[in-house]
């Protein structure tokens, strides 16, 4: 691992996630009365462990469905911003870290597509993306996971940080 | 890119999409009371951007479920023709472009299978198909996307046109 | 194509299908109140064309859900036997062809797993299976499709027969 | 097959399964009112055959949904422990084998991730995992299936035991 990335990883206290294409493979199951998403249980374990280990976790998504919040709050993520339009992701992020008195450098953000681009490009977060992110997002990422969205990309970045900080597999 | 394709791309003002096998991987999730389709969020972003950029968008599908219209109108596509049988696709297309006073050459049509064949073969649209279209459809396509249906084929053809016209990543 | 297979294909008037693992990839989506299956639209077109072309079509499945019949009757298959246990597949088949006065040799049967084994092994049907059928079933098949279940195996066997008989792409 | 594994396989009378990542590919389909899982029909046949052949079968899962029990009891598994937290999997296992008067060595356990780790590491069960289990679980497994979760890993371990004991394809 390159030494610059290692140094950045050591500062992370907070994970902020996009949802579609990150927690999922970017698909939506669309029926008459409901839209479903396909989450990954192994991502879920990593989130639960990270929460128990004291990391702060938040979600900023353009998704509208309450089921996103139901799933993610069940894993221990309570700062969940939904229905956030492309042009609102950066301001929502800025308000959040300001209220929590966080430095940009202590935040890992993982996104995959256009709505995440500006936030990832114009802040000092550790910008991460899944293996199957769009080219534009890959080109501005500090770390491109070898794992695609919905197949463990969330787990991969959580393990990456926790291993760099010597915290993975310590509490179980 | 071959020069003939480039010239055709420069004329496109309008996208007309088949749904199953184009916006989806041709699967249907069939349960007791509902049929679901698996749409792709990254296709969705591209549609929204293309609509905002002024492209005309329409859908001609044999699919019957209202959920198709709910999903696609949410992305900004309002000309949606459902339950269109194989022998009606061409007449529905002809009536549509006639009412809108469009030339065939300014329309990109993307289809994947038998019901799209006649329309793609007998008109002057820019005929496109996903990587996993049937052989018959591939054989009459001007452009075969490297991406399969439901995995970003819609996004690929939208980026193709918008990049050829210098409009991609201009508005965000 | 080997000459023996070609000769067998020329006699086919009737398709009999297993469902799970043939029309689907052998998965079941299991929720609180419903079980869903993932059908393929391209299989569906081929079934509709074969029905219109005069082929007889039937289904013998261990599956219990009415949604199987809803989907397949919508495609034009009306002889649908559901909830058929492993030891009943052969007798149900025998009763069916007897009532319809069919010879075993004019029937193509496609199955993928244990419950189909006895029928495929002990009759003179043209025994077919998807690429991902179990080894036991593959070992007794006259034709192993290069396509897996749910990804177009049904379409592949229908095209195989109709092309061998010069009927594919004649009616559309 | 190595001689030590062969010897262990000969003693197995009981299968205990984790669910997510073993019977499924670790995905959850999350909608407004329900969570669905994707089971595999070919796994199901193997379970039914193993039950009829006299093997004892149980499930210990962190999953909460009743639909797990509905699906698995339909296959003949009646000892189903749901909502079992990571720190309760080992005690639930110990209580179960004690009540049934089983030796650890006669139990095959298949798990894929962190919640299964302690049980697999600290007991004398035949520890198995799917091809796509996490590295930690793979590192303590006696047998790593070549098949991933939800794609037939359950079937693979059942066939492995039944073939080693000369019981596969004997009753059908």
XYZ file of C-alpha atoms in Angstrom:
688
model
C 0.000 0.000 0.000
C 1.349 3.398 -0.890
C 2.559 5.454 2.054
C 0.328 8.451 1.306
C -2.805 6.295 1.417
C -1.599 4.662 4.647
C -1.207 8.049 6.257
C -4.683 9.132 5.142
C -6.244 5.916 6.432
C -4.759 6.477 9.876
C -6.827 9.671 10.307
C -10.252 8.244 9.461
C -12.893 8.425 12.210
C -15.967 8.696 10.020
C -17.467 6.875 7.042
C -19.978 8.571 4.765
C -21.643 6.381 2.173
C -23.610 6.868 -0.974
C -26.155 4.033 -1.259
C -26.976 3.028 -4.858
C -23.929 1.528 -6.543
C -22.070 1.361 -3.213
C -24.229 -0.675 -0.814
C -25.904 -2.108 -3.943
C -24.933 -3.035 -7.502
C -26.827 0.049 -8.728
C -29.959 -1.924 -9.497
C -33.497 -1.134 -8.378
C -36.217 -3.790 -8.362
C -39.256 -1.879 -9.521
C -42.757 -3.202 -8.988
C -46.257 -1.806 -8.769
C -46.098 -0.532 -5.204
C -42.504 -0.758 -4.089
C -38.868 -0.323 -5.078
C -36.453 -2.849 -3.570
C -32.676 -2.729 -3.234
C -30.249 -5.643 -2.951
C -28.058 -5.249 0.121
C -25.191 -7.534 1.144
C -25.108 -9.232 4.534
C -21.295 -9.229 4.611
C -21.286 -5.456 4.197
C -23.769 -5.399 7.051
C -21.502 -7.286 9.469
C -18.637 -4.886 8.765
C -20.862 -1.866 9.417
C -22.044 -3.348 12.712
C -18.470 -4.055 13.798
C -17.281 -0.587 12.807
C -20.144 1.014 14.735
C -19.312 -1.070 17.824
C -15.662 -0.081 17.414
C -16.628 3.590 17.669
C -16.547 4.824 14.080
C -19.070 7.470 13.048
C -21.206 6.457 10.073
C -23.528 8.434 7.820
C -25.338 8.053 4.522
C -26.066 10.704 1.882
C -28.260 9.330 -0.897
C -30.515 10.491 -3.660
C -32.718 7.483 -2.907
C -36.179 8.197 -1.578
C -37.430 4.932 -0.103
C -37.811 4.591 3.674
C -36.570 1.006 3.335
C -33.026 2.387 2.930
C -33.227 3.914 6.394
C -34.867 0.818 7.861
C -32.047 -1.402 6.613
C -29.175 0.908 7.503
C -30.443 2.034 10.894
C -30.817 -1.648 11.741
C -27.068 -1.918 11.221
C -26.390 1.025 13.526
C -26.192 3.933 11.070
C -28.386 6.727 12.369
C -27.279 9.773 10.367
C -29.182 9.072 7.175
C -29.894 11.767 4.580
C -32.229 10.611 1.796
C -33.728 12.310 -1.278
C -30.587 14.430 -1.567
C -30.380 15.766 -5.131
C -27.106 15.903 -7.050
C -26.616 19.589 -6.295
C -27.366 19.134 -2.591
C -24.836 16.390 -1.731
C -21.968 18.807 -1.090
C -23.962 21.292 1.075
C -25.517 18.414 3.094
C -22.015 17.050 3.671
C -20.653 20.444 4.705
C -23.484 21.098 7.150
C -23.033 17.616 8.625
C -19.310 17.855 9.297
C -19.686 21.393 10.564
C -22.339 20.382 13.120
C -20.261 17.401 14.209
C -17.088 19.491 14.261
C -15.279 17.102 11.941
C -12.282 17.826 9.730
C -12.694 16.773 6.098
C -9.512 14.693 6.386
C -11.033 12.375 8.981
C -13.892 11.403 6.668
C -13.846 8.507 4.203
C -16.475 9.021 1.516
C -17.433 6.303 -0.916
C -19.474 7.104 -4.020
C -19.801 5.702 -7.508
C -21.329 8.178 -9.924
C -22.145 11.703 -11.059
C -24.066 12.867 -7.968
C -20.998 12.055 -5.820
C -18.469 13.680 -8.138
C -18.450 17.245 -6.834
C -18.259 16.228 -3.171
C -15.391 13.831 -3.895
C -13.516 16.296 -6.078
C -13.810 19.505 -4.103
C -13.240 18.332 -0.510
C -10.346 16.734 1.376
C -12.223 13.535 2.240
C -10.535 10.221 1.517
C -12.388 9.643 -1.768
C -13.153 5.965 -2.425
C -15.190 4.145 -5.021
C -16.196 0.565 -5.952
C -14.446 -1.291 -8.776
C -17.381 -0.602 -11.104
C -17.723 3.131 -10.462
C -17.956 5.379 -13.495
C -14.713 6.540 -15.092
C -15.168 10.146 -13.957
C -15.438 9.073 -10.301
C -12.535 6.624 -10.566
C -10.339 9.389 -11.963
C -10.720 11.470 -8.768
C -10.608 8.644 -6.197
C -7.800 8.144 -3.680
C -8.721 4.461 -3.452
C -10.541 2.271 -5.978
C -11.804 -0.869 -4.263
C -11.110 -4.130 -6.101
C -14.683 -5.080 -5.171
C -17.790 -3.839 -6.979
C -20.804 -2.167 -5.403
C -23.147 -4.519 -3.568
C -20.561 -7.299 -3.655
C -18.587 -6.139 -0.642
C -17.166 -2.717 -1.556
C -18.452 -1.316 1.750
C -16.850 -4.163 3.647
C -13.619 -3.663 1.754
C -13.224 0.005 2.719
C -14.199 -0.675 6.335
C -11.651 -3.490 6.598
C -9.085 -1.273 4.873
C -9.409 1.438 7.524
C -9.755 -0.898 10.496
C -6.771 -3.036 9.449
C -4.654 0.094 8.846
C -5.589 1.164 12.372
C -5.058 -2.324 13.846
C -8.712 -2.688 14.863
C -10.083 -5.444 12.599
C -10.838 -8.797 14.255
C -10.053 -7.336 17.664
C -13.549 -7.296 19.115
C -14.928 -10.661 18.094
C -14.890 5.593 -34.123
C -15.794 5.166 -37.748
C -16.550 8.378 -39.561
C -19.991 7.284 -40.766
C -21.134 6.568 -37.199
C -19.724 9.911 -36.031
C -21.720 11.717 -38.676
C -24.909 9.890 -37.709
C -24.362 10.634 -34.016
C -24.098 14.352 -34.723
C -27.702 14.417 -35.975
C -29.390 12.743 -32.995
C -31.976 14.806 -31.113
C -34.185 11.987 -29.917
C -33.768 8.662 -28.117
C -36.396 5.939 -28.406
C -35.949 2.939 -26.156
C -37.288 -0.547 -25.943
C -37.497 -1.548 -22.258
C -36.972 -5.283 -21.613
C -33.413 -6.279 -22.480
C -32.387 -2.621 -22.869
C -33.209 -0.890 -19.577
C -33.146 -4.380 -18.008
C -31.266 -7.656 -18.455
C -34.426 -9.140 -20.009
C -35.540 -10.703 -16.761
C -38.949 -10.418 -15.128
C -39.454 -11.154 -11.427
C -42.788 -12.902 -11.372
C -44.789 -13.263 -8.176
C -48.398 -13.808 -7.200
C -49.615 -10.253 -7.671
C -46.861 -8.345 -9.404
C -44.138 -8.419 -12.046
C -40.957 -6.519 -11.194
C -38.161 -5.295 -13.438
C -34.536 -4.602 -12.501
C -33.569 -1.089 -13.540
C -30.103 0.469 -13.220
C -29.537 3.709 -11.329
C -26.583 4.671 -13.537
C -28.816 4.436 -16.616
C -31.218 6.644 -14.709
C -28.695 9.427 -14.118
C -27.821 9.520 -17.794
C -31.489 9.776 -18.785
C -32.015 12.630 -16.342
C -28.974 14.481 -17.672
C -30.001 13.954 -21.285
C -33.508 15.242 -20.558
C -32.077 18.325 -18.829
C -29.777 18.822 -21.821
C -32.800 19.011 -24.111
C -32.915 15.618 -25.801
C -36.322 14.152 -26.609
C -36.912 10.717 -25.076
C -39.566 8.087 -25.686
C -40.227 4.438 -24.907
C -41.984 1.824 -27.050
C -42.399 -1.441 -25.179
C -44.438 -4.603 -25.258
C -44.446 -4.518 -21.451
C -47.784 -3.997 -19.769
C -47.008 -3.009 -16.178
C -47.695 0.544 -15.015
C -44.488 0.350 -12.964
C -42.510 0.843 -16.197
C -44.156 4.231 -16.685
C -43.781 5.127 -13.013
C -40.040 4.476 -13.114
C -39.354 6.108 -16.470
C -41.559 9.163 -16.029
C -39.738 9.732 -12.729
C -36.571 10.080 -14.810
C -38.204 12.609 -17.125
C -39.424 10.408 -19.985
C -43.028 11.291 -20.682
C -43.703 9.749 -24.101
C -44.241 6.168 -23.000
C -46.034 3.612 -25.183
C -46.702 0.311 -23.386
C -48.405 -2.955 -24.403
C -47.217 -2.401 -27.970
C -47.319 -5.757 -29.774
C -44.551 -6.861 -32.139
C -46.531 -5.849 -35.217
C -47.420 -2.430 -33.758
C -43.917 -1.137 -32.909
C -43.256 0.243 -36.386
C -46.654 2.007 -36.791
C -46.431 3.473 -33.270
C -42.971 4.790 -34.124
C -44.146 6.258 -37.434
C -47.130 8.003 -35.858
C -44.894 9.388 -33.088
C -42.254 10.914 -35.355
C -44.903 12.216 -37.703
C -46.749 14.037 -34.902
C -43.487 15.433 -33.562
C -42.307 16.328 -37.070
C -39.067 14.378 -36.649
C -36.823 12.970 -39.354
C -35.924 9.295 -38.900
C -32.236 10.226 -39.081
C -32.417 12.281 -35.893
C -33.687 9.326 -33.851
C -31.490 6.817 -32.027
C -33.442 3.625 -31.375
C -32.135 0.916 -29.089
C -33.721 -2.530 -29.087
C -32.592 -6.083 -28.398
C -34.902 -8.667 -29.875
C -37.497 -9.795 -32.385
C -40.171 -7.176 -31.647
C -37.643 -4.421 -32.421
C -36.308 -6.013 -35.597
C -38.662 -4.579 -38.207
C -38.479 -1.015 -36.873
C -34.667 -1.171 -36.763
C -34.368 -2.745 -40.193
C -36.859 -0.737 -42.228
C -36.256 2.828 -41.005
C -33.336 5.251 -41.103
C -32.980 5.509 -37.306
C -29.538 5.049 -35.791
C -30.106 1.409 -34.833
C -28.366 0.425 -31.584
C -28.432 -2.663 -29.405
C -26.906 -3.945 -26.138
C -23.965 -6.371 -26.189
C -26.307 -9.279 -25.437
C -28.940 -8.563 -28.077
C -30.008 -11.464 -30.249
C -27.962 -12.219 -33.350
C -30.685 -11.050 -35.735
C -30.794 -7.614 -34.094
C -27.013 -7.318 -33.894
C -26.774 -8.033 -37.605
C -28.827 -4.929 -38.477
C -27.420 -2.526 -35.852
C -25.329 0.545 -36.651
C -23.835 0.394 -33.155
C -23.524 -2.589 -30.799
C -22.875 -1.366 -27.268
C -20.051 -3.126 -25.406
C -22.406 -3.100 -22.401
C -25.293 -5.521 -21.904
C -28.915 -4.626 -21.190
C -29.593 -3.485 -17.629
C -25.880 -3.087 -16.953
C -25.526 0.341 -18.497
C -26.349 -0.058 -22.195
C -28.722 2.916 -21.979
C -26.049 4.992 -20.318
C -23.536 3.934 -22.940
C -25.620 5.120 -25.901
C -26.532 8.382 -24.160
C -22.867 9.110 -23.365
C -21.960 8.125 -26.930
C -24.269 10.752 -28.411
C -23.590 13.453 -25.837
C -19.810 13.024 -26.083
C -19.966 13.094 -29.899
C -21.908 16.345 -29.581
C -19.595 17.746 -26.863
C -22.361 17.882 -24.256
C -21.410 15.221 -21.674
C -20.214 16.498 -18.271
C -21.012 20.047 -19.273
C -23.984 20.652 -17.005
C -22.880 19.164 -13.704
C -24.480 -30.747 -35.809
C -24.339 -34.510 -35.616
C -26.597 -36.313 -38.048
C -28.421 -38.331 -35.401
C -29.442 -35.165 -33.528
C -30.553 -33.554 -36.793
C -32.786 -36.516 -37.525
C -34.309 -36.396 -34.048
C -34.937 -32.647 -34.303
C -36.865 -33.099 -37.514
C -39.524 -35.162 -35.698
C -40.283 -32.730 -32.862
C -43.850 -31.429 -32.652
C -44.040 -30.914 -28.911
C -41.976 -29.217 -26.205
C -42.322 -30.234 -22.576
C -40.505 -28.075 -20.047
C -39.454 -28.341 -16.462
C -39.595 -24.858 -14.900
C -37.014 -24.274 -12.132
C -33.500 -24.347 -13.577
C -34.876 -24.308 -17.142
C -37.095 -21.223 -17.458
C -35.161 -19.837 -14.442
C -31.636 -19.995 -13.029
C -32.937 -22.312 -10.282
C -33.387 -19.486 -7.804
C -36.466 -18.678 -5.770
C -37.006 -15.239 -4.241
C -38.542 -16.046 -0.897
C -40.393 -13.430 1.118
C -43.008 -13.364 3.825
C -46.055 -13.927 1.642
C -44.807 -14.881 -1.790
C -42.223 -16.811 -3.772
C -41.040 -15.149 -6.994
C -39.240 -16.619 -9.980
C -36.996 -14.826 -12.491
C -38.211 -15.452 -16.029
C -36.520 -14.260 -19.222
C -38.348 -12.136 -21.782
C -36.288 -13.555 -24.663
C -37.390 -17.080 -23.717
C -40.897 -15.692 -23.724
C -40.730 -14.395 -27.292
C -39.507 -17.757 -28.534
C -42.362 -19.569 -26.763
C -44.911 -17.193 -28.292
C -43.465 -17.691 -31.769
C -43.361 -21.466 -31.393
C -46.995 -21.522 -30.225
C -48.042 -19.381 -33.199
C -46.055 -21.705 -35.470
C -48.157 -24.632 -34.265
C -45.909 -26.447 -31.791
C -47.551 -28.106 -28.789
C -46.151 -26.900 -25.456
C -46.520 -28.238 -21.934
C -44.929 -27.795 -18.522
C -44.379 -30.413 -15.812
C -43.004 -28.833 -12.642
C -42.654 -29.534 -8.956
C -43.315 -25.839 -8.361
C -46.502 -24.957 -6.529
C -47.059 -21.238 -7.125
C -49.950 -20.117 -9.334
C -47.674 -17.383 -10.684
C -45.924 -20.040 -12.803
C -49.176 -20.740 -14.603
C -50.018 -17.050 -14.889
C -46.694 -16.301 -16.577
C -46.616 -19.322 -18.869
C -50.272 -19.270 -19.922
C -49.719 -15.618 -20.845
C -47.147 -16.883 -23.337
C -49.589 -19.391 -24.807
C -48.740 -22.566 -22.855
C -51.977 -24.051 -21.565
C -51.005 -27.595 -20.559
C -49.417 -26.808 -17.203
C -48.916 -29.459 -14.525
C -47.713 -28.023 -11.207
C -46.892 -29.557 -7.797
C -45.740 -32.716 -9.561
C -43.473 -34.643 -7.168
C -40.281 -36.342 -8.349
C -41.959 -39.758 -8.536
C -44.952 -38.391 -10.464
C -43.150 -36.681 -13.375
C -42.917 -39.832 -15.478
C -46.567 -40.951 -14.965
C -47.850 -37.414 -15.623
C -45.818 -37.369 -18.842
C -47.104 -40.794 -19.906
C -50.732 -39.887 -19.260
C -50.283 -36.626 -21.168
C -48.795 -38.116 -24.324
C -51.274 -40.969 -24.230
C -54.267 -38.605 -24.078
C -52.803 -36.470 -26.861
C -51.858 -39.549 -28.871
C -48.239 -38.469 -29.162
C -45.195 -40.639 -29.826
C -42.336 -40.161 -27.354
C -39.999 -39.428 -30.277
C -41.902 -36.282 -31.245
C -41.413 -34.736 -27.807
C -38.468 -32.564 -26.776
C -38.144 -32.523 -22.985
C -35.845 -30.112 -21.192
C -34.982 -30.633 -17.540
C -32.049 -29.870 -15.270
C -32.044 -31.980 -12.133
C -32.975 -35.076 -10.171
C -36.767 -34.862 -10.553
C -36.354 -34.894 -14.351
C -33.846 -37.738 -14.443
C -36.133 -40.760 -14.662
C -38.355 -39.244 -17.364
C -35.331 -38.268 -19.442
C -33.594 -41.601 -18.985
C -36.424 -44.060 -19.476
C -38.327 -42.571 -22.418
C -37.525 -41.867 -26.058
C -37.998 -38.090 -25.806
C -35.278 -35.831 -27.181
C -33.661 -35.213 -23.790
C -32.221 -31.678 -23.453
C -30.731 -29.722 -20.578
C -29.285 -26.260 -19.879
C -25.512 -25.724 -19.663
C -25.673 -25.664 -15.878
C -27.744 -28.813 -15.364
C -26.473 -31.324 -12.828
C -23.931 -33.888 -13.995
C -26.393 -36.784 -13.752
C -28.831 -35.054 -16.110
C -26.104 -33.971 -18.517
C -24.885 -37.546 -18.750
C -28.229 -38.745 -20.171
C -29.017 -35.750 -22.424
C -29.132 -35.894 -26.218
C -28.433 -32.159 -26.351
C -26.749 -29.938 -23.761
C -27.540 -26.296 -24.475
C -24.566 -23.909 -24.396
C -26.892 -21.544 -22.496
C -27.745 -21.842 -18.801
C -31.220 -21.946 -17.288
C -33.013 -18.607 -17.158
C -30.466 -17.064 -19.517
C -32.042 -18.328 -22.716
C -31.849 -22.123 -22.577
C -35.536 -22.336 -23.516
C -34.993 -19.994 -26.426
C -31.962 -22.007 -27.522
C -33.854 -25.313 -27.775
C -36.812 -23.692 -29.503
C -34.531 -22.031 -32.071
C -32.661 -25.320 -32.463
C -35.818 -27.174 -33.455
C -37.342 -24.408 -35.537
C -34.117 -23.785 -37.461
C -33.667 -27.514 -38.081
C -37.200 -27.528 -39.482
C -36.711 -24.284 -41.446
C -39.368 -22.405 -39.468
C -37.388 -19.779 -37.471
C -37.804 -16.146 -38.590
C -40.444 -17.154 -41.116
C -43.472 -15.622 -39.436
C -42.204 -12.239 -38.327
C -9.566 -36.322 -1.718
C -7.207 -36.282 1.225
C -7.483 -39.269 3.536
C -8.105 -37.201 6.664
C -11.111 -35.466 5.084
C -12.430 -38.828 3.883
C -12.259 -40.194 7.389
C -14.067 -37.166 8.798
C -16.787 -37.383 6.140
C -17.500 -40.990 7.057
C -18.610 -39.938 10.566
C -21.127 -37.241 9.573
C -24.740 -37.829 10.663
C -25.797 -34.196 11.015
C -25.650 -31.011 8.950
C -25.885 -27.602 10.598
C -26.181 -24.634 8.270
C -25.778 -20.921 8.514
C -28.255 -19.271 6.100
C -27.032 -15.958 4.618
C -24.021 -16.539 2.376
C -24.549 -20.314 2.508
C -28.101 -21.003 1.303
C -27.920 -17.568 -0.390
C -25.302 -15.382 -2.073
C -25.351 -13.114 1.014
C -27.807 -10.691 -0.542
C -31.021 -9.387 0.977
C -33.771 -7.875 -1.170
C -35.004 -5.010 0.950
C -38.355 -3.369 0.309
C -40.873 -1.354 2.266
C -42.530 -4.209 4.120
C -40.438 -7.292 3.535
C -36.949 -8.712 3.198
C -36.532 -11.486 0.622
C -33.762 -14.040 0.223
C -32.700 -15.870 -2.953
C -32.700 -19.623 -2.368
C -31.606 -22.272 -4.863
C -33.905 -25.084 -5.931
C -30.983 -27.460 -6.518
C -29.841 -26.970 -2.922
C -33.420 -27.731 -1.967
C -33.514 -31.101 -3.726
C -30.316 -32.178 -1.981
C -31.721 -31.211 1.419
C -34.903 -33.180 0.746
C -32.918 -36.243 -0.313
C -30.599 -36.016 2.694
C -33.577 -35.756 5.051
C -35.225 -38.791 3.432
C -31.905 -40.636 3.733
C -31.937 -40.099 7.488
C -29.506 -37.247 8.053
C -30.253 -34.781 10.854
C -30.422 -31.163 9.677
C -30.460 -27.883 11.564
C -30.037 -24.186 10.904
C -28.451 -21.525 13.136
C -28.856 -18.045 11.645
C -28.741 -14.428 12.656
C -31.591 -13.837 10.200
C -34.900 -12.762 11.687
C -37.491 -13.305 8.960
C -40.067 -16.080 9.357
C -39.738 -16.724 5.616
C -36.422 -18.500 6.321
C -38.236 -21.054 8.456
C -41.088 -21.353 5.964
C -38.687 -22.173 3.137
C -36.428 -24.528 5.088
C -39.140 -26.394 6.985
C -40.784 -27.007 3.603
C -37.613 -28.884 2.671
C -37.748 -30.995 5.830
C -35.484 -29.037 8.196
C -37.306 -28.626 11.491
C -34.566 -27.569 13.924
C -34.344 -23.907 12.969
C -32.763 -21.302 15.243
C -33.222 -17.729 13.986
C -32.195 -14.301 15.337
C -29.092 -15.885 16.862
C -26.550 -13.119 17.503
C -22.852 -13.583 16.778
C -22.046 -14.321 20.424
C -24.905 -16.827 20.757
C -24.086 -19.158 17.824
C -21.650 -21.296 19.832
C -23.885 -21.687 22.923
C -26.937 -22.481 20.749
C -24.869 -25.127 18.970
C -23.614 -26.618 22.238
C -27.096 -26.804 23.747
C -28.417 -28.410 20.564
C -25.845 -31.199 20.309
C -26.054 -31.815 24.035
C -29.844 -32.278 23.936
C -29.556 -34.533 20.890
C -26.630 -36.404 22.436
C -24.423 -35.772 19.410
C -20.639 -35.808 19.251
C -19.087 -32.710 17.651
C -17.247 -34.964 15.186
C -20.489 -36.208 13.632
C -21.605 -32.681 12.723
C -20.792 -30.893 9.465
C -21.165 -27.140 9.914
C -21.126 -24.738 6.977
C -20.719 -21.003 7.541
C -19.270 -18.092 5.628
C -18.482 -15.131 7.838
C -17.633 -13.575 11.184
C -20.661 -14.822 13.163
C -19.712 -18.421 12.274
C -16.022 -18.051 13.050
C -15.924 -18.943 16.741
C -18.153 -22.010 16.369
C -16.048 -23.279 13.451
C -12.751 -22.580 15.168
C -13.388 -23.828 18.675
C -15.295 -27.066 18.085
C -14.519 -30.395 16.418
C -17.229 -30.084 13.748
C -16.269 -30.683 10.125
C -15.916 -26.981 9.293
C -17.000 -26.160 5.718
C -17.494 -22.919 3.803
C -18.577 -21.751 0.329
C -15.998 -20.646 -2.257
C -16.764 -16.996 -1.538
C -16.532 -17.121 2.256
C -14.431 -14.473 3.958
C -10.699 -15.126 4.301
C -10.894 -15.586 8.075
C -13.473 -18.365 7.711
C -11.627 -20.028 4.824
C -8.462 -20.134 6.916
C -10.125 -22.346 9.568
C -12.191 -24.579 7.249
C -11.582 -28.310 6.767
C -13.299 -28.099 3.373
C -13.751 -25.096 1.088
C -16.469 -25.810 -1.468
C -15.612 -24.936 -5.073
C -19.156 -23.531 -5.263
C -20.230 -20.162 -3.888
C -23.113 -19.495 -1.513
C -26.552 -19.641 -3.099
C -25.137 -21.274 -6.223
C -25.079 -24.804 -4.868
C -22.642 -24.790 -1.928
C -25.246 -26.573 0.214
C -25.776 -29.168 -2.479
C -22.021 -29.620 -2.832
C -21.430 -30.452 0.850
C -24.458 -32.759 0.976
C -23.280 -34.644 -2.128
C -19.758 -34.743 -0.678
C -20.925 -36.516 2.470
C -23.472 -38.778 0.785
C -21.031 -39.847 -1.936
C -18.303 -40.523 0.661
C -20.836 -42.719 2.468
C -22.106 -44.354 -0.731
C -25.621 -42.987 -0.330
C -25.998 -40.454 -3.194
C -28.360 -41.455 -6.050
C -29.371 -44.591 -4.144
C -32.925 -43.615 -3.291
C -34.175 -42.106 -6.525
